[in-house]
């Protein structure tokens, strides 16, 4: 039971790291520039964080409610990607609201 708890805790730490990266490197810079949308490719986030075999977790963190709560954004549009909805080539697009900050 303790091992399973540590595993779940580790996944939550990873998810937080992914969300923080997406906000700091994608969402906030796009908002600062006044962009109407921001596009995020799951494989780019995976590579930038130097992860290994974590693409489902990256996709889940980008799509998840916690990221939307932290940023005030709606659900992302899936621009392209595999039918499974998970993988390095999944591209998400968020509509940004001017003047809104995740911080």
PDB file of C-alpha atoms in Angstrom:
ATOM      1  CA  UNK A   1       0.000   0.000   0.000  1.00  0.00           C
ATOM      2  CA  UNK A   2       2.795   2.467   0.826  1.00  0.00           C
ATOM      3  CA  UNK A   3       4.522   1.754  -2.486  1.00  0.00           C
ATOM      4  CA  UNK A   4       1.301   2.515  -4.396  1.00  0.00           C
ATOM      5  CA  UNK A   5       0.895   5.773  -2.470  1.00  0.00           C
ATOM      6  CA  UNK A   6       4.426   6.811  -3.353  1.00  0.00           C
ATOM      7  CA  UNK A   7       3.741   6.021  -6.998  1.00  0.00           C
ATOM      8  CA  UNK A   8       0.618   8.158  -7.034  1.00  0.00           C
ATOM      9  CA  UNK A   9       2.440  10.937  -5.191  1.00  0.00           C
ATOM     10  CA  UNK A  10       5.226  10.778  -7.753  1.00  0.00           C
ATOM     11  CA  UNK A  11       2.727  11.105 -10.577  1.00  0.00           C
ATOM     12  CA  UNK A  12       1.200  14.162  -8.926  1.00  0.00           C
ATOM     13  CA  UNK A  13       4.635  15.769  -8.536  1.00  0.00           C
ATOM     14  CA  UNK A  14       5.314  15.082 -12.220  1.00  0.00           C
ATOM     15  CA  UNK A  15       1.913  16.486 -13.216  1.00  0.00           C
ATOM     16  CA  UNK A  16       2.614  19.647 -11.209  1.00  0.00           C
ATOM     17  CA  UNK A  17       5.991  19.999 -12.913  1.00  0.00           C
ATOM     18  CA  UNK A  18       4.382  19.610 -16.340  1.00  0.00           C
ATOM     19  CA  UNK A  19       1.649  22.161 -15.551  1.00  0.00           C
ATOM     20  CA  UNK A  20       4.161  24.680 -14.178  1.00  0.00           C
ATOM     21  CA  UNK A  21       6.299  24.293 -17.311  1.00  0.00           C
ATOM     22  CA  UNK A  22       3.331  24.727 -19.658  1.00  0.00           C
ATOM     23  CA  UNK A  23       2.185  27.846 -17.812  1.00  0.00           C
ATOM     24  CA  UNK A  24       5.663  29.412 -17.611  1.00  0.00           C
ATOM     25  CA  UNK A  25       6.868  28.543 -21.126  1.00  0.00           C
ATOM     26  CA  UNK A  26       3.718  28.582 -23.213  1.00  0.00           C
ATOM     27  CA  UNK A  27       0.659  30.218 -21.650  1.00  0.00           C
ATOM     28  CA  UNK A  28       2.157  33.225 -19.866  1.00  0.00           C
ATOM     29  CA  UNK A  29       4.496  34.221 -22.742  1.00  0.00           C
ATOM     30  CA  UNK A  30       1.565  34.019 -25.195  1.00  0.00           C
ATOM     31  CA  UNK A  31      -0.567  36.142 -22.888  1.00  0.00           C
ATOM     32  CA  UNK A  32       2.248  38.668 -22.497  1.00  0.00           C
ATOM     33  CA  UNK A  33       2.473  38.992 -26.275  1.00  0.00           C
ATOM     34  CA  UNK A  34      -1.299  39.404 -26.504  1.00  0.00           C
ATOM     35  CA  UNK A  35      -1.736  36.248 -28.592  1.00  0.00           C
ATOM     36  CA  UNK A  36      -5.371  35.157 -29.005  1.00  0.00           C
ATOM     37  CA  UNK A  37      -4.419  31.464 -28.744  1.00  0.00           C
ATOM     38  CA  UNK A  38      -1.517  29.293 -27.634  1.00  0.00           C
ATOM     39  CA  UNK A  39      -0.558  26.010 -29.274  1.00  0.00           C
ATOM     40  CA  UNK A  40       1.242  23.296 -27.321  1.00  0.00           C
ATOM     41  CA  UNK A  41       2.698  20.071 -28.763  1.00  0.00           C
ATOM     42  CA  UNK A  42       2.891  17.281 -26.181  1.00  0.00           C
ATOM     43  CA  UNK A  43       6.174  15.939 -27.586  1.00  0.00           C
ATOM     44  CA  UNK A  44       7.837  19.335 -27.207  1.00  0.00           C
ATOM     45  CA  UNK A  45       6.887  19.539 -23.522  1.00  0.00           C
ATOM     46  CA  UNK A  46       8.071  15.943 -23.011  1.00  0.00           C
ATOM     47  CA  UNK A  47      11.442  16.746 -24.603  1.00  0.00           C
ATOM     48  CA  UNK A  48      11.902  20.100 -22.836  1.00  0.00           C
ATOM     49  CA  UNK A  49      11.388  18.421 -19.453  1.00  0.00           C
ATOM     50  CA  UNK A  50      13.766  15.586 -20.460  1.00  0.00           C
ATOM     51  CA  UNK A  51      11.160  12.946 -19.640  1.00  0.00           C
ATOM     52  CA  UNK A  52      11.225   9.324 -20.701  1.00  0.00           C
ATOM     53  CA  UNK A  53       8.053   7.375 -21.574  1.00  0.00           C
ATOM     54  CA  UNK A  54       5.779   9.941 -19.929  1.00  0.00           C
ATOM     55  CA  UNK A  55       3.737  11.165 -22.917  1.00  0.00           C
ATOM     56  CA  UNK A  56       0.392   9.954 -21.510  1.00  0.00           C
ATOM     57  CA  UNK A  57       1.099  11.945 -18.347  1.00  0.00           C
ATOM     58  CA  UNK A  58       2.061  15.025 -20.364  1.00  0.00           C
ATOM     59  CA  UNK A  59      -1.164  14.801 -22.365  1.00  0.00           C
ATOM     60  CA  UNK A  60      -3.240  14.260 -19.244  1.00  0.00           C
ATOM     61  CA  UNK A  61      -1.653  17.258 -17.474  1.00  0.00           C
ATOM     62  CA  UNK A  62      -2.248  19.527 -20.483  1.00  0.00           C
ATOM     63  CA  UNK A  63      -5.855  18.372 -20.891  1.00  0.00           C
ATOM     64  CA  UNK A  64      -6.610  18.262 -17.188  1.00  0.00           C
ATOM     65  CA  UNK A  65      -8.873  20.324 -15.012  1.00  0.00           C
ATOM     66  CA  UNK A  66      -6.050  21.456 -12.705  1.00  0.00           C
ATOM     67  CA  UNK A  67      -4.303  23.307 -15.548  1.00  0.00           C
ATOM     68  CA  UNK A  68      -7.590  24.947 -16.531  1.00  0.00           C
ATOM     69  CA  UNK A  69      -8.227  25.953 -12.910  1.00  0.00           C
ATOM     70  CA  UNK A  70      -4.721  27.398 -12.548  1.00  0.00           C
ATOM     71  CA  UNK A  71      -4.955  29.401 -15.767  1.00  0.00           C
ATOM     72  CA  UNK A  72      -8.653  30.198 -16.049  1.00  0.00           C
ATOM     73  CA  UNK A  73      -8.694  28.675 -19.521  1.00  0.00           C
ATOM     74  CA  UNK A  74     -11.315  26.439 -21.094  1.00  0.00           C
ATOM     75  CA  UNK A  75     -10.750  22.965 -22.481  1.00  0.00           C
ATOM     76  CA  UNK A  76      -8.095  22.823 -25.170  1.00  0.00           C
ATOM     77  CA  UNK A  77      -8.940  22.063 -28.760  1.00  0.00           C
ATOM     78  CA  UNK A  78      -7.038  19.061 -30.077  1.00  0.00           C
ATOM     79  CA  UNK A  79      -5.667  20.343 -33.384  1.00  0.00           C
ATOM     80  CA  UNK A  80      -4.026  17.108 -34.478  1.00  0.00           C
ATOM     81  CA  UNK A  81      -2.748  13.846 -33.146  1.00  0.00           C
ATOM     82  CA  UNK A  82      -3.346  10.099 -33.112  1.00  0.00           C
ATOM     83  CA  UNK A  83      -6.820   8.631 -32.686  1.00  0.00           C
ATOM     84  CA  UNK A  84      -5.862   7.516 -29.168  1.00  0.00           C
ATOM     85  CA  UNK A  85      -5.515  11.155 -28.154  1.00  0.00           C
ATOM     86  CA  UNK A  86      -2.133  10.462 -26.586  1.00  0.00           C
ATOM     87  CA  UNK A  87       1.308  10.777 -28.113  1.00  0.00           C
ATOM     88  CA  UNK A  88       4.113  13.127 -29.042  1.00  0.00           C
ATOM     89  CA  UNK A  89       2.288  14.592 -32.020  1.00  0.00           C
ATOM     90  CA  UNK A  90      -0.822  15.674 -30.139  1.00  0.00           C
ATOM     91  CA  UNK A  91      -1.194  19.428 -30.583  1.00  0.00           C
ATOM     92  CA  UNK A  92      -3.444  21.396 -28.253  1.00  0.00           C
ATOM     93  CA  UNK A  93      -4.770  24.913 -28.761  1.00  0.00           C
ATOM     94  CA  UNK A  94      -6.075  27.064 -25.919  1.00  0.00           C
ATOM     95  CA  UNK A  95      -8.031  30.267 -26.472  1.00  0.00           C
ATOM     96  CA  UNK A  96      -6.541  33.007 -24.294  1.00  0.00           C
ATOM     97  CA  UNK A  97      -8.441  35.823 -22.663  1.00  0.00           C
ATOM     98  CA  UNK A  98      -6.641  39.189 -22.780  1.00  0.00           C
ATOM     99  CA  UNK A  99      -5.377  40.514 -19.460  1.00  0.00           C
ATOM    100  CA  UNK A 100      -5.802  37.220 -17.623  1.00  0.00           C
ATOM    101  CA  UNK A 101      -2.834  35.825 -15.738  1.00  0.00           C
ATOM    102  CA  UNK A 102      -2.247  32.383 -14.251  1.00  0.00           C
ATOM    103  CA  UNK A 103      -0.148  33.867 -11.452  1.00  0.00           C
TER     104      UNK A 103
END
